[in-house]
Amino acid sequence: VQLQASGGGLVQAGGSLRLSCAASGYMFGLKSMGWYLQAPGKQREWVATLTSDGATEYVDSVKGRFTIARDNGNAKNTMYLQMDSLKFEDTGVYYCNVVASSRPGMWADYWGQGTQVTVSS
């Protein structure tokens, strides 16, 4: 499974960005898709998850501002992170993650290459 993240950039505080992550390659099963943030000087931290049955979860700091979603059209293996009301502390590299299996019961984490988001105060 290969993940290609895009959509990062420089934005002023209060602005919006939409990140995309396209998954390709064979997947027998898909358990969840998610986003993680690695802020400067910090470890990678979980931001949001979208499960295969459509449930969403967010870290408290982004609730009400970020929305994770999956393409409902022809690109069903593409997910998005709509980021509104951006804050300086949202700055960092965002990584997309997929938990998928290549055969029954063999689940693994897959990671994209990361996309930089910089929020200016």
PDB file of C-alpha atoms in Angstrom:
ATOM      1  CA  VAL A   1       0.000   0.000   0.000  1.00  0.00           C
ATOM      2  CA  GLN A   2       1.340   3.416  -0.943  1.00  0.00           C
ATOM      3  CA  LEU A   3       0.027   6.687   0.435  1.00  0.00           C
ATOM      4  CA  GLN A   4       0.482  10.058  -1.230  1.00  0.00           C
ATOM      5  CA  ALA A   5      -0.277  13.087   0.911  1.00  0.00           C
ATOM      6  CA  SER A   6      -0.712  16.587  -0.450  1.00  0.00           C
ATOM      7  CA  GLY A   7      -2.312  19.932   0.281  1.00  0.00           C
ATOM      8  CA  GLY A   8       0.010  21.449   2.839  1.00  0.00           C
ATOM      9  CA  GLY A   9       1.236  25.006   2.673  1.00  0.00           C
ATOM     10  CA  LEU A  10       1.591  28.333   4.414  1.00  0.00           C
ATOM     11  CA  VAL A  11      -1.530  29.950   5.809  1.00  0.00           C
ATOM     12  CA  GLN A  12      -2.317  32.729   8.240  1.00  0.00           C
ATOM     13  CA  ALA A  13      -3.885  31.975  11.577  1.00  0.00           C
ATOM     14  CA  GLY A  14      -7.635  31.659  11.188  1.00  0.00           C
ATOM     15  CA  GLY A  15      -7.318  30.364   7.666  1.00  0.00           C
ATOM     16  CA  SER A  16      -8.100  26.967   6.161  1.00  0.00           C
ATOM     17  CA  LEU A  17      -6.336  24.162   4.338  1.00  0.00           C
ATOM     18  CA  ARG A  18      -7.471  20.819   3.015  1.00  0.00           C
ATOM     19  CA  LEU A  19      -5.072  17.901   3.076  1.00  0.00           C
ATOM     20  CA  SER A  20      -5.533  14.899   0.820  1.00  0.00           C
ATOM     21  CA  CYS A  21      -4.182  11.380   1.041  1.00  0.00           C
ATOM     22  CA  ALA A  22      -4.548   8.936  -1.810  1.00  0.00           C
ATOM     23  CA  ALA A  23      -4.004   5.258  -1.074  1.00  0.00           C
ATOM     24  CA  SER A  24      -3.019   2.881  -3.845  1.00  0.00           C
ATOM     25  CA  GLY A  25      -2.062  -0.746  -4.073  1.00  0.00           C
ATOM     26  CA  TYR A  26      -3.833  -3.899  -3.074  1.00  0.00           C
ATOM     27  CA  MET A  27      -5.787  -3.945   0.173  1.00  0.00           C
ATOM     28  CA  PHE A  28      -7.712  -7.031   1.227  1.00  0.00           C
ATOM     29  CA  GLY A  29      -9.242  -5.066   4.074  1.00  0.00           C
ATOM     30  CA  LEU A  30      -9.229  -1.503   5.378  1.00  0.00           C
ATOM     31  CA  LYS A  31      -9.697  -0.884   9.091  1.00  0.00           C
ATOM     32  CA  SER A  32      -9.084   2.834   9.443  1.00  0.00           C
ATOM     33  CA  MET A  33      -7.568   5.942   7.917  1.00  0.00           C
ATOM     34  CA  GLY A  34      -6.074   8.761   9.926  1.00  0.00           C
ATOM     35  CA  TRP A  35      -3.860  11.786  10.272  1.00  0.00           C
ATOM     36  CA  TYR A  36      -0.957  12.484  12.576  1.00  0.00           C
ATOM     37  CA  LEU A  37       0.997  15.660  13.270  1.00  0.00           C
ATOM     38  CA  GLN A  38       4.665  15.997  14.036  1.00  0.00           C
ATOM     39  CA  ALA A  39       5.191  19.492  15.355  1.00  0.00           C
ATOM     40  CA  PRO A  40       8.711  20.971  15.374  1.00  0.00           C
ATOM     41  CA  GLY A  41      10.805  19.322  18.065  1.00  0.00           C
ATOM     42  CA  LYS A  42       8.013  16.958  19.090  1.00  0.00           C
ATOM     43  CA  GLN A  43       7.036  13.377  18.495  1.00  0.00           C
ATOM     44  CA  ARG A  44       4.391  12.399  16.018  1.00  0.00           C
ATOM     45  CA  GLU A  45       0.941  12.649  17.572  1.00  0.00           C
ATOM     46  CA  TRP A  46      -2.460  11.410  16.561  1.00  0.00           C
ATOM     47  CA  VAL A  47      -4.926  13.986  15.177  1.00  0.00           C
ATOM     48  CA  ALA A  48      -7.938  12.214  13.677  1.00  0.00           C
ATOM     49  CA  THR A  49      -9.243   8.816  12.622  1.00  0.00           C
ATOM     50  CA  LEU A  50     -11.943   7.618  10.263  1.00  0.00           C
ATOM     51  CA  THR A  51     -12.904   3.978  10.686  1.00  0.00           C
ATOM     52  CA  SER A  52     -14.172   1.684   7.962  1.00  0.00           C
ATOM     53  CA  ASP A  53     -17.708   1.969   9.310  1.00  0.00           C
ATOM     54  CA  GLY A  54     -17.618   5.755   9.111  1.00  0.00           C
ATOM     55  CA  ALA A  55     -16.940   6.653  12.730  1.00  0.00           C
ATOM     56  CA  THR A  56     -14.686   9.635  13.361  1.00  0.00           C
ATOM     57  CA  GLU A  57     -12.527  10.596  16.310  1.00  0.00           C
ATOM     58  CA  TYR A  58     -10.440  13.700  16.950  1.00  0.00           C
ATOM     59  CA  VAL A  59      -7.892  14.847  19.444  1.00  0.00           C
ATOM     60  CA  ASP A  60      -9.472  17.464  21.705  1.00  0.00           C
ATOM     61  CA  SER A  61      -7.359  20.315  20.354  1.00  0.00           C
ATOM     62  CA  VAL A  62      -8.883  20.069  16.857  1.00  0.00           C
ATOM     63  CA  LYS A  63     -12.496  19.183  17.657  1.00  0.00           C
ATOM     64  CA  GLY A  64     -14.852  21.581  15.932  1.00  0.00           C
ATOM     65  CA  ARG A  65     -12.100  22.845  13.625  1.00  0.00           C
ATOM     66  CA  PHE A  66     -10.903  19.791  11.660  1.00  0.00           C
ATOM     67  CA  THR A  67     -12.983  17.310   9.698  1.00  0.00           C
ATOM     68  CA  ILE A  68     -11.761  13.973   8.406  1.00  0.00           C
ATOM     69  CA  ALA A  69     -13.641  12.452   5.514  1.00  0.00           C
ATOM     70  CA  ARG A  70     -13.351   9.884   2.780  1.00  0.00           C
ATOM     71  CA  ASP A  71     -14.146  10.380  -0.862  1.00  0.00           C
ATOM     72  CA  ASN A  72     -17.581   8.970  -1.604  1.00  0.00           C
ATOM     73  CA  GLY A  73     -17.140   9.032  -5.352  1.00  0.00           C
ATOM     74  CA  ASN A  74     -14.790   7.129  -7.591  1.00  0.00           C
ATOM     75  CA  ALA A  75     -11.745   7.735  -5.381  1.00  0.00           C
ATOM     76  CA  LYS A  76     -12.900   5.791  -2.328  1.00  0.00           C
ATOM     77  CA  ASN A  77      -9.344   5.271  -1.139  1.00  0.00           C
ATOM     78  CA  THR A  78      -8.746   8.989  -0.843  1.00  0.00           C
ATOM     79  CA  MET A  79      -9.261  10.755   2.430  1.00  0.00           C
ATOM     80  CA  TYR A  80      -9.200  14.400   3.384  1.00  0.00           C
ATOM     81  CA  LEU A  81      -8.528  16.525   6.402  1.00  0.00           C
ATOM     82  CA  GLN A  82     -10.361  19.830   6.237  1.00  0.00           C
ATOM     83  CA  MET A  83      -8.612  22.191   8.623  1.00  0.00           C
ATOM     84  CA  ASP A  84     -10.430  25.406   9.546  1.00  0.00           C
ATOM     85  CA  SER A  85      -9.670  28.138  12.053  1.00  0.00           C
ATOM     86  CA  LEU A  86      -6.029  27.159  11.954  1.00  0.00           C
ATOM     87  CA  LYS A  87      -3.818  28.082  14.865  1.00  0.00           C
ATOM     88  CA  PHE A  88      -0.070  28.539  15.138  1.00  0.00           C
ATOM     89  CA  GLU A  89       0.149  25.314  17.154  1.00  0.00           C
ATOM     90  CA  ASP A  90      -1.261  23.357  14.200  1.00  0.00           C
ATOM     91  CA  THR A  91       2.075  23.870  12.466  1.00  0.00           C
ATOM     92  CA  GLY A  92       4.071  20.797  11.544  1.00  0.00           C
ATOM     93  CA  VAL A  93       4.280  17.870   9.190  1.00  0.00           C
ATOM     94  CA  TYR A  94       1.040  15.968   8.733  1.00  0.00           C
ATOM     95  CA  TYR A  95       1.245  12.282   7.973  1.00  0.00           C
ATOM     96  CA  CYS A  96      -1.589  10.143   6.715  1.00  0.00           C
ATOM     97  CA  ASN A  97      -1.953   6.630   8.009  1.00  0.00           C
ATOM     98  CA  VAL A  98      -3.896   3.588   6.916  1.00  0.00           C
ATOM     99  CA  VAL A  99      -4.432   0.367   8.816  1.00  0.00           C
ATOM    100  CA  ALA A 100      -4.990  -2.263   6.169  1.00  0.00           C
ATOM    101  CA  SER A 101      -4.480  -5.938   5.463  1.00  0.00           C
ATOM    102  CA  SER A 102      -3.045  -7.701   2.454  1.00  0.00           C
ATOM    103  CA  ARG A 103      -4.631 -10.970   3.551  1.00  0.00           C
ATOM    104  CA  PRO A 104      -7.096 -12.019   6.263  1.00  0.00           C
ATOM    105  CA  GLY A 105      -5.923 -11.099   9.753  1.00  0.00           C
ATOM    106  CA  MET A 106      -2.628  -9.560   8.635  1.00  0.00           C
ATOM    107  CA  TRP A 107      -3.131  -5.916   9.622  1.00  0.00           C
ATOM    108  CA  ALA A 108      -0.357  -3.360   9.249  1.00  0.00           C
ATOM    109  CA  ASP A 109       0.195   0.392   9.464  1.00  0.00           C
ATOM    110  CA  TYR A 110       1.077   2.272   6.302  1.00  0.00           C
ATOM    111  CA  TRP A 111       2.340   5.866   6.218  1.00  0.00           C
ATOM    112  CA  GLY A 112       2.465   8.634   3.683  1.00  0.00           C
ATOM    113  CA  GLN A 113       5.486  10.870   3.181  1.00  0.00           C
ATOM    114  CA  GLY A 114       4.095  13.825   5.092  1.00  0.00           C
ATOM    115  CA  THR A 115       2.986  17.261   4.024  1.00  0.00           C
ATOM    116  CA  GLN A 116       4.141  20.485   5.727  1.00  0.00           C
ATOM    117  CA  VAL A 117       1.587  22.867   7.204  1.00  0.00           C
ATOM    118  CA  THR A 118       2.830  26.211   8.449  1.00  0.00           C
ATOM    119  CA  VAL A 119       0.456  28.577  10.222  1.00  0.00           C
ATOM    120  CA  SER A 120       1.732  32.112  10.664  1.00  0.00           C
ATOM    121  CA  SER A 121       0.547  34.054  13.670  1.00  0.00           C
TER     122      SER A 121
END
